[in-house]
mmCIF file of C-alpha atoms and ligand atoms in Angstrom:
data_model
loop_
_atom_site.group_PDB
_atom_site.id
_atom_site.type_symbol
_atom_site.label_atom_id
_atom_site.label_comp_id
_atom_site.label_asym_id
_atom_site.label_seq_id
_atom_site.Cartn_x
_atom_site.Cartn_y
_atom_site.Cartn_z
ATOM 1 C CA MET A 1 -8.151 -16.607 -10.631
ATOM 2 C CA ARG A 2 -6.537 -13.696 -8.805
ATOM 3 C CA LYS A 3 -7.821 -13.581 -5.088
ATOM 4 C CA LYS A 4 -9.374 -10.125 -4.011
ATOM 5 C CA ILE A 5 -7.409 -8.392 -1.196
ATOM 6 C CA ILE A 6 -8.757 -5.875 1.228
ATOM 7 C CA ILE A 7 -6.128 -4.173 3.229
ATOM 8 C CA GLY A 8 -6.767 -1.642 6.022
ATOM 9 C CA ASN A 9 -4.023 0.911 6.327
ATOM 10 C CA TRP A 10 -4.316 2.485 9.724
ATOM 11 C CA LYS A 11 -1.327 4.872 9.747
ATOM 12 C CA MET A 12 -0.567 6.623 12.907
ATOM 13 C CA ASN A 13 -4.065 5.973 14.089
ATOM 14 C CA ASN A 14 -5.761 3.528 16.811
ATOM 15 C CA ASP A 15 -3.855 3.007 19.965
ATOM 16 C CA LYS A 16 -3.797 -0.309 21.605
ATOM 17 C CA GLN A 17 -7.280 -0.305 23.129
ATOM 18 C CA GLU A 18 -8.870 0.911 19.824
ATOM 19 C CA THR A 19 -6.717 -1.583 17.922
ATOM 20 C CA GLU A 20 -8.520 -4.285 20.032
ATOM 21 C CA ASN A 21 -11.762 -3.471 20.023
ATOM 22 C CA PHE A 22 -11.858 -3.229 16.301
ATOM 23 C CA LEU A 23 -10.086 -6.620 15.535
ATOM 24 C CA LEU A 24 -12.149 -8.314 18.187
ATOM 25 C CA LYS A 25 -15.245 -7.221 16.219
ATOM 26 C CA LEU A 26 -13.561 -8.100 12.930
ATOM 27 C CA LYS A 27 -12.719 -11.715 14.087
ATOM 28 C CA ASN A 28 -16.263 -12.202 14.573
ATOM 29 C CA LYS A 29 -17.415 -11.450 11.064
ATOM 30 C CA THR A 30 -17.336 -13.606 8.144
ATOM 31 C CA TRP A 31 -16.945 -13.024 4.444
ATOM 32 C CA ASN A 32 -16.348 -15.382 1.389
ATOM 33 C CA LYS A 33 -13.012 -17.245 1.917
ATOM 34 C CA GLU A 34 -11.559 -16.164 -1.237
ATOM 35 C CA ILE A 35 -11.207 -12.661 0.196
ATOM 36 C CA GLU A 36 -7.857 -11.906 1.890
ATOM 37 C CA VAL A 37 -8.503 -9.256 4.739
ATOM 38 C CA LYS A 38 -5.374 -7.748 5.918
ATOM 39 C CA VAL A 39 -4.956 -4.740 8.650
ATOM 40 C CA SER A 40 -2.019 -2.929 9.076
ATOM 41 C CA PRO A 41 -1.794 -1.404 12.506
ATOM 42 C CA SER A 42 1.158 0.779 14.286
ATOM 43 C CA PHE A 43 4.360 -1.074 15.210
ATOM 44 C CA VAL A 44 3.378 -0.929 18.836
ATOM 45 C CA SER A 45 0.105 -2.924 18.207
ATOM 46 C CA LEU A 46 1.354 -5.386 15.803
ATOM 47 C CA GLU A 47 2.203 -8.219 18.343
ATOM 48 C CA ASN A 48 -1.159 -7.787 20.117
ATOM 49 C CA ALA A 49 -3.137 -7.641 16.733
ATOM 50 C CA GLN A 50 -1.326 -10.985 15.958
ATOM 51 C CA LYS A 51 -2.353 -12.428 19.259
ATOM 52 C CA ILE A 52 -6.143 -11.522 18.856
ATOM 53 C CA LEU A 53 -6.073 -12.611 15.156
ATOM 54 C CA ARG A 54 -4.235 -15.927 16.047
ATOM 55 C CA ASN A 55 -7.244 -18.214 14.744
ATOM 56 C CA SER A 56 -8.376 -15.783 12.396
ATOM 57 C CA PRO A 57 -7.897 -15.722 8.426
ATOM 58 C CA VAL A 58 -7.252 -11.729 8.859
ATOM 59 C CA GLU A 59 -3.279 -10.857 8.377
ATOM 60 C CA VAL A 60 -1.304 -8.536 9.982
ATOM 61 C CA VAL A 61 0.746 -6.211 7.921
ATOM 62 C CA ALA A 62 3.526 -3.772 8.908
ATOM 63 C CA GLN A 63 3.415 -0.071 7.704
ATOM 64 C CA ASN A 64 7.083 0.171 7.034
ATOM 65 C CA MET A 65 10.467 -1.426 8.001
ATOM 66 C CA HIS A 66 14.171 -0.522 7.300
ATOM 67 C CA TYR A 67 16.351 -1.783 4.792
ATOM 68 C CA GLU A 68 19.351 -2.931 7.240
ATOM 69 C CA LYS A 69 19.491 -5.932 9.033
ATOM 70 C CA ASN A 70 20.105 -4.228 12.368
ATOM 71 C CA GLY A 71 22.560 -1.652 13.739
ATOM 72 C CA ALA A 72 22.711 2.228 14.879
ATOM 73 C CA PHE A 73 19.328 3.235 13.301
ATOM 74 C CA THR A 74 17.401 4.859 15.851
ATOM 75 C CA GLY A 75 13.631 4.861 15.703
ATOM 76 C CA GLU A 76 13.868 2.000 13.077
ATOM 77 C CA ILE A 77 12.388 -1.679 12.751
ATOM 78 C CA SER A 78 14.132 -4.204 10.829
ATOM 79 C CA CYS A 79 12.624 -7.144 8.950
ATOM 80 C CA LYS A 80 14.025 -9.885 11.699
ATOM 81 C CA MET A 81 12.040 -7.855 14.200
ATOM 82 C CA LEU A 82 8.894 -8.144 11.887
ATOM 83 C CA LYS A 83 9.444 -11.765 11.137
ATOM 84 C CA SER A 84 10.031 -12.780 14.960
ATOM 85 C CA ILE A 85 6.190 -11.844 15.614
ATOM 86 C CA ASN A 86 5.320 -13.783 12.857
ATOM 87 C CA VAL A 87 4.509 -10.772 10.653
ATOM 88 C CA ASN A 88 5.210 -11.566 7.031
ATOM 89 C CA SER A 89 3.932 -8.427 4.665
ATOM 90 C CA VAL A 90 5.106 -5.025 4.815
ATOM 91 C CA ILE A 91 3.663 -2.033 3.006
ATOM 92 C CA ILE A 92 6.624 -0.366 0.850
ATOM 93 C CA GLY A 93 6.890 2.943 -1.334
ATOM 94 C CA HIS A 94 3.623 4.571 0.393
ATOM 95 C CA SER A 95 3.287 8.375 -0.923
ATOM 96 C CA GLU A 96 3.708 9.328 2.672
ATOM 97 C CA ARG A 97 6.685 7.552 2.979
ATOM 98 C CA ARG A 98 8.000 9.066 -0.018
ATOM 99 C CA THR A 99 6.873 12.767 0.328
ATOM 100 C CA LEU A 100 6.735 13.310 3.918
ATOM 101 C CA PHE A 101 9.794 10.896 4.978
ATOM 102 C CA TYR A 102 11.784 11.869 1.940
ATOM 103 C CA GLU A 103 12.097 7.902 0.883
ATOM 104 C CA ASN A 104 13.512 7.947 -2.578
ATOM 105 C CA GLU A 105 13.549 5.276 -5.406
ATOM 106 C CA ASP A 106 16.925 3.723 -3.843
ATOM 107 C CA ILE A 107 15.760 3.666 -0.692
ATOM 108 C CA ILE A 108 12.499 2.091 -1.690
ATOM 109 C CA LYS A 109 14.449 -0.486 -3.693
ATOM 110 C CA ARG A 110 16.708 -1.227 -1.216
ATOM 111 C CA LYS A 111 13.706 -2.180 1.467
ATOM 112 C CA ILE A 112 12.039 -4.176 -1.459
ATOM 113 C CA LYS A 113 14.903 -6.025 -1.574
ATOM 114 C CA THR A 114 15.489 -6.752 2.015
ATOM 115 C CA ALA A 115 11.930 -7.880 2.228
ATOM 116 C CA LEU A 116 12.006 -10.205 -0.342
ATOM 117 C CA ASN A 117 15.210 -11.698 0.479
ATOM 118 C CA ASN A 118 13.808 -12.473 3.832
ATOM 119 C CA GLU A 119 10.497 -14.099 2.527
ATOM 120 C CA MET A 120 8.510 -11.006 3.319
ATOM 121 C CA LYS A 121 5.515 -10.109 1.047
ATOM 122 C CA VAL A 122 5.698 -6.779 -0.252
ATOM 123 C CA ILE A 123 2.949 -4.375 -0.989
ATOM 124 C CA PHE A 124 4.240 -1.941 -3.162
ATOM 125 C CA CYS A 125 2.566 1.325 -3.906
ATOM 126 C CA PHE A 126 2.877 3.799 -6.584
ATOM 127 C CA GLY A 127 1.153 6.404 -7.885
ATOM 128 C CA GLU A 128 1.190 10.159 -9.866
ATOM 129 C CA SER A 129 0.830 13.512 -8.370
ATOM 130 C CA LEU A 130 -1.577 15.961 -9.631
ATOM 131 C CA GLU A 131 0.878 17.812 -11.555
ATOM 132 C CA ASP A 132 1.680 14.511 -13.532
ATOM 133 C CA ARG A 133 -1.949 13.810 -14.450
ATOM 134 C CA ASN A 134 -2.596 17.444 -15.276
ATOM 135 C CA LYS A 135 0.260 17.511 -17.720
ATOM 136 C CA LYS A 136 -0.840 14.024 -19.079
ATOM 137 C CA LYS A 137 2.477 12.644 -17.767
ATOM 138 C CA HIS A 138 0.745 10.172 -15.273
ATOM 139 C CA ILE A 139 1.421 6.816 -17.422
ATOM 140 C CA LYS A 140 5.013 7.916 -17.850
ATOM 141 C CA THR A 141 5.303 8.328 -14.136
ATOM 142 C CA ILE A 142 3.549 5.000 -13.239
ATOM 143 C CA THR A 143 5.777 3.174 -15.970
ATOM 144 C CA LYS A 144 9.271 4.511 -14.529
ATOM 145 C CA GLN A 145 8.069 3.767 -10.754
ATOM 146 C CA LEU A 146 7.414 0.218 -11.798
ATOM 147 C CA ASP A 147 10.232 -0.271 -13.721
ATOM 148 C CA VAL A 148 12.706 0.807 -11.232
ATOM 149 C CA ILE A 149 11.244 -1.545 -9.008
ATOM 150 C CA MET A 150 10.150 -4.735 -11.399
ATOM 151 C CA SER A 151 13.327 -4.901 -13.479
ATOM 152 C CA ASP A 152 15.667 -4.834 -10.332
ATOM 153 C CA LEU A 153 14.237 -8.425 -8.816
ATOM 154 C CA LYS A 154 14.898 -11.851 -9.301
ATOM 155 C CA THR A 155 12.006 -13.664 -11.473
ATOM 156 C CA ASN A 156 10.650 -15.597 -8.515
ATOM 157 C CA GLN A 157 10.696 -12.850 -6.477
ATOM 158 C CA ARG A 158 8.342 -10.485 -8.778
ATOM 159 C CA ASN A 159 5.645 -13.173 -7.593
ATOM 160 C CA GLN A 160 5.888 -11.907 -4.061
ATOM 161 C CA ILE A 161 4.799 -8.133 -4.651
ATOM 162 C CA ILE A 162 1.142 -7.145 -4.604
ATOM 163 C CA LEU A 163 1.151 -3.547 -6.379
ATOM 164 C CA ALA A 164 -1.363 -0.955 -5.138
ATOM 165 C CA TYR A 165 -2.019 1.748 -7.392
ATOM 166 C CA GLU A 166 -2.479 4.693 -5.384
ATOM 167 C CA PRO A 167 -2.582 8.130 -7.221
ATOM 168 C CA ILE A 168 -1.427 10.946 -4.842
ATOM 169 C CA TRP A 169 -4.086 13.426 -5.314
ATOM 170 C CA ALA A 170 -6.603 10.889 -4.211
ATOM 171 C CA ILE A 171 -5.232 9.871 -1.041
ATOM 172 C CA GLY A 172 -7.062 11.211 2.034
ATOM 173 C CA THR A 173 -8.636 13.998 0.001
ATOM 174 C CA GLY A 174 -12.022 12.420 -0.528
ATOM 175 C CA LEU A 175 -11.118 12.758 -4.354
ATOM 176 C CA ASN A 176 -11.085 9.069 -5.827
ATOM 177 C CA ALA A 177 -10.117 7.943 -9.155
ATOM 178 C CA THR A 178 -13.306 7.096 -11.067
ATOM 179 C CA PRO A 179 -13.365 3.447 -12.088
ATOM 180 C CA GLU A 180 -12.420 4.018 -15.610
ATOM 181 C CA GLN A 181 -9.457 6.072 -14.517
ATOM 182 C CA ALA A 182 -8.205 3.136 -11.996
ATOM 183 C CA GLN A 183 -9.113 0.456 -14.689
ATOM 184 C CA GLN A 184 -7.182 2.274 -17.366
ATOM 185 C CA ILE A 185 -4.004 2.284 -15.049
ATOM 186 C CA HIS A 186 -4.499 -1.178 -13.809
ATOM 187 C CA LYS A 187 -4.806 -2.548 -17.513
ATOM 188 C CA HIS A 188 -1.672 -0.730 -18.591
ATOM 189 C CA VAL A 189 0.283 -2.044 -15.673
ATOM 190 C CA ARG A 190 -0.650 -5.806 -16.596
ATOM 191 C CA GLU A 191 0.116 -4.677 -20.445
ATOM 192 C CA GLU A 192 3.638 -3.266 -19.179
ATOM 193 C CA ILE A 193 4.421 -6.254 -17.170
ATOM 194 C CA ALA A 194 3.148 -8.700 -19.824
ATOM 195 C CA THR A 195 5.690 -7.062 -22.316
ATOM 196 C CA ALA A 196 8.669 -6.645 -19.580
ATOM 197 C CA PHE A 197 8.225 -9.844 -18.191
ATOM 198 C CA ASN A 198 5.882 -12.581 -19.273
ATOM 199 C CA LYS A 199 1.655 -13.100 -19.377
ATOM 200 C CA ASN A 200 1.737 -15.368 -16.643
ATOM 201 C CA LEU A 201 3.211 -12.550 -14.337
ATOM 202 C CA ALA A 202 0.866 -9.993 -15.660
ATOM 203 C CA ASN A 203 -2.229 -12.206 -15.322
ATOM 204 C CA SER A 204 -1.385 -13.322 -11.752
ATOM 205 C CA VAL A 205 -0.106 -10.117 -10.024
ATOM 206 C CA GLN A 206 -2.805 -8.912 -7.732
ATOM 207 C CA ILE A 207 -3.251 -4.919 -8.391
ATOM 208 C CA LEU A 208 -5.207 -3.055 -5.622
ATOM 209 C CA TYR A 209 -6.548 0.638 -5.846
ATOM 210 C CA GLY A 210 -5.809 3.230 -3.074
ATOM 211 C CA GLY A 211 -7.224 6.574 -2.667
ATOM 212 C CA SER A 212 -10.362 7.730 -1.012
ATOM 213 C CA LEU A 213 -12.184 4.367 -1.409
ATOM 214 C CA LYS A 214 -15.400 4.452 0.757
ATOM 215 C CA PRO A 215 -18.500 1.973 1.243
ATOM 216 C CA ASN A 216 -20.176 4.279 -1.398
ATOM 217 C CA ASN A 217 -17.647 3.762 -4.291
ATOM 218 C CA SER A 218 -15.813 0.885 -3.699
ATOM 219 C CA GLU A 219 -18.534 -1.839 -5.387
ATOM 220 C CA GLU A 220 -18.202 0.263 -8.658
ATOM 221 C CA ILE A 221 -14.262 0.556 -8.197
ATOM 222 C CA PHE A 222 -13.860 -3.366 -7.638
ATOM 223 C CA SER A 223 -16.262 -4.390 -10.382
ATOM 224 C CA LYS A 224 -13.717 -3.330 -12.842
ATOM 225 C CA PRO A 225 -11.675 -6.204 -14.392
ATOM 226 C CA ASP A 226 -8.190 -5.356 -13.369
ATOM 227 C CA ILE A 227 -8.641 -4.230 -9.917
ATOM 228 C CA ASP A 228 -8.213 -6.854 -7.616
ATOM 229 C CA GLY A 229 -9.027 -4.956 -4.310
ATOM 230 C CA GLY A 230 -8.271 -2.043 -2.267
ATOM 231 C CA LEU A 231 -5.808 -0.463 0.215
ATOM 232 C CA ILE A 232 -8.090 1.823 2.290
ATOM 233 C CA GLY A 233 -6.827 4.608 4.553
ATOM 234 C CA GLY A 234 -9.436 6.500 6.151
ATOM 235 C CA ALA A 235 -12.355 4.398 5.768
ATOM 236 C CA SER A 236 -10.669 1.565 7.465
ATOM 237 C CA LEU A 237 -10.470 3.377 10.760
ATOM 238 C CA SER A 238 -14.349 2.869 10.937
ATOM 239 C CA PHE A 239 -15.455 -0.634 11.360
ATOM 240 C CA ASP A 240 -18.610 -0.318 9.900
ATOM 241 C CA ASP A 241 -16.987 1.399 6.954
ATOM 242 C CA PHE A 242 -14.111 -1.271 6.604
ATOM 243 C CA TYR A 243 -16.575 -4.169 6.861
ATOM 244 C CA SER A 244 -18.881 -2.758 4.366
ATOM 245 C CA ILE A 245 -15.747 -2.265 2.015
ATOM 246 C CA ILE A 246 -14.861 -5.982 2.475
ATOM 247 C CA ARG A 247 -18.747 -7.080 1.631
ATOM 248 C CA SER A 248 -18.573 -5.041 -1.577
ATOM 249 C CA ILE A 249 -15.890 -6.971 -3.186
ATOM 250 C CA ASP A 250 -17.864 -10.085 -2.035
ATOM 251 C CA LYS A 251 -20.822 -9.039 -4.485
ATOM 252 C CA LYS A 252 -18.260 -8.740 -7.365
HETATM 253 P P1 PGA B 301 -6.991 7.090 2.085
HETATM 254 O O1 PGA B 301 -5.616 6.683 2.106
HETATM 255 O O2 PGA B 301 -8.148 5.790 1.583
HETATM 256 O O3 PGA B 301 -7.318 7.454 3.292
HETATM 257 O O4 PGA B 301 -7.167 7.571 0.903
HETATM 258 C C1 PGA B 301 -5.324 5.313 1.237
HETATM 259 C C2 PGA B 301 -3.794 4.937 1.535
HETATM 260 O O5 PGA B 301 -3.067 6.031 1.860
HETATM 261 O O6 PGA B 301 -3.337 3.842 1.350
#
């Protein structure tokens, strides 16, 4: 049985006080123990978030990291720095990093390798553009994005990846993929993994959906068999919305 996962990706939102207020509320809430809840605050709040959540099952996740061990990379954060404050998971391949910060597949691959070689878990984002979808090239794009990453990893490292299907046209736009569209992609990804690697991996890999998930669409999206949870941006900034989304997967 795959565990359900809900991750709040706060992006460049929430300062120290806002982070504290949110997490103190979250810490006092309960949900089914089988659901993994994670939050991804900004770098400056990671350590404080860890402190607040010390005795809580909520995991703190980084939004990014550099692929080099250390060195002259002004403004960057290393894997070792994250691990030194007990942050053991990182989001890589987010479409905002790809488009706004020009991260290409080579950079993404290096980041993933560094993270996995240092026993960090990776939440790997992939997804097609609107143009790809309109031209009916979305399946091809997704297959390629996954192939580039997965085929380059060692067998035991593939188990350390959580996949997040995030169609670019649905991120922050209010346009979510329909539950059927998302399910179709998630099912396709599992089939591809089964063919390329093995059925065990295909059945065990957790695949999240991300893109305008809200309390009013999450229950239906999470009801699909191949969708194991969500990576939530905008709606994770409102405590009530985020908690409603957690509760909506509880009902599945
Ligand atoms: P959104 O963002 O929920 O605001 O669409 C999702 C994401 O970027 O992970």
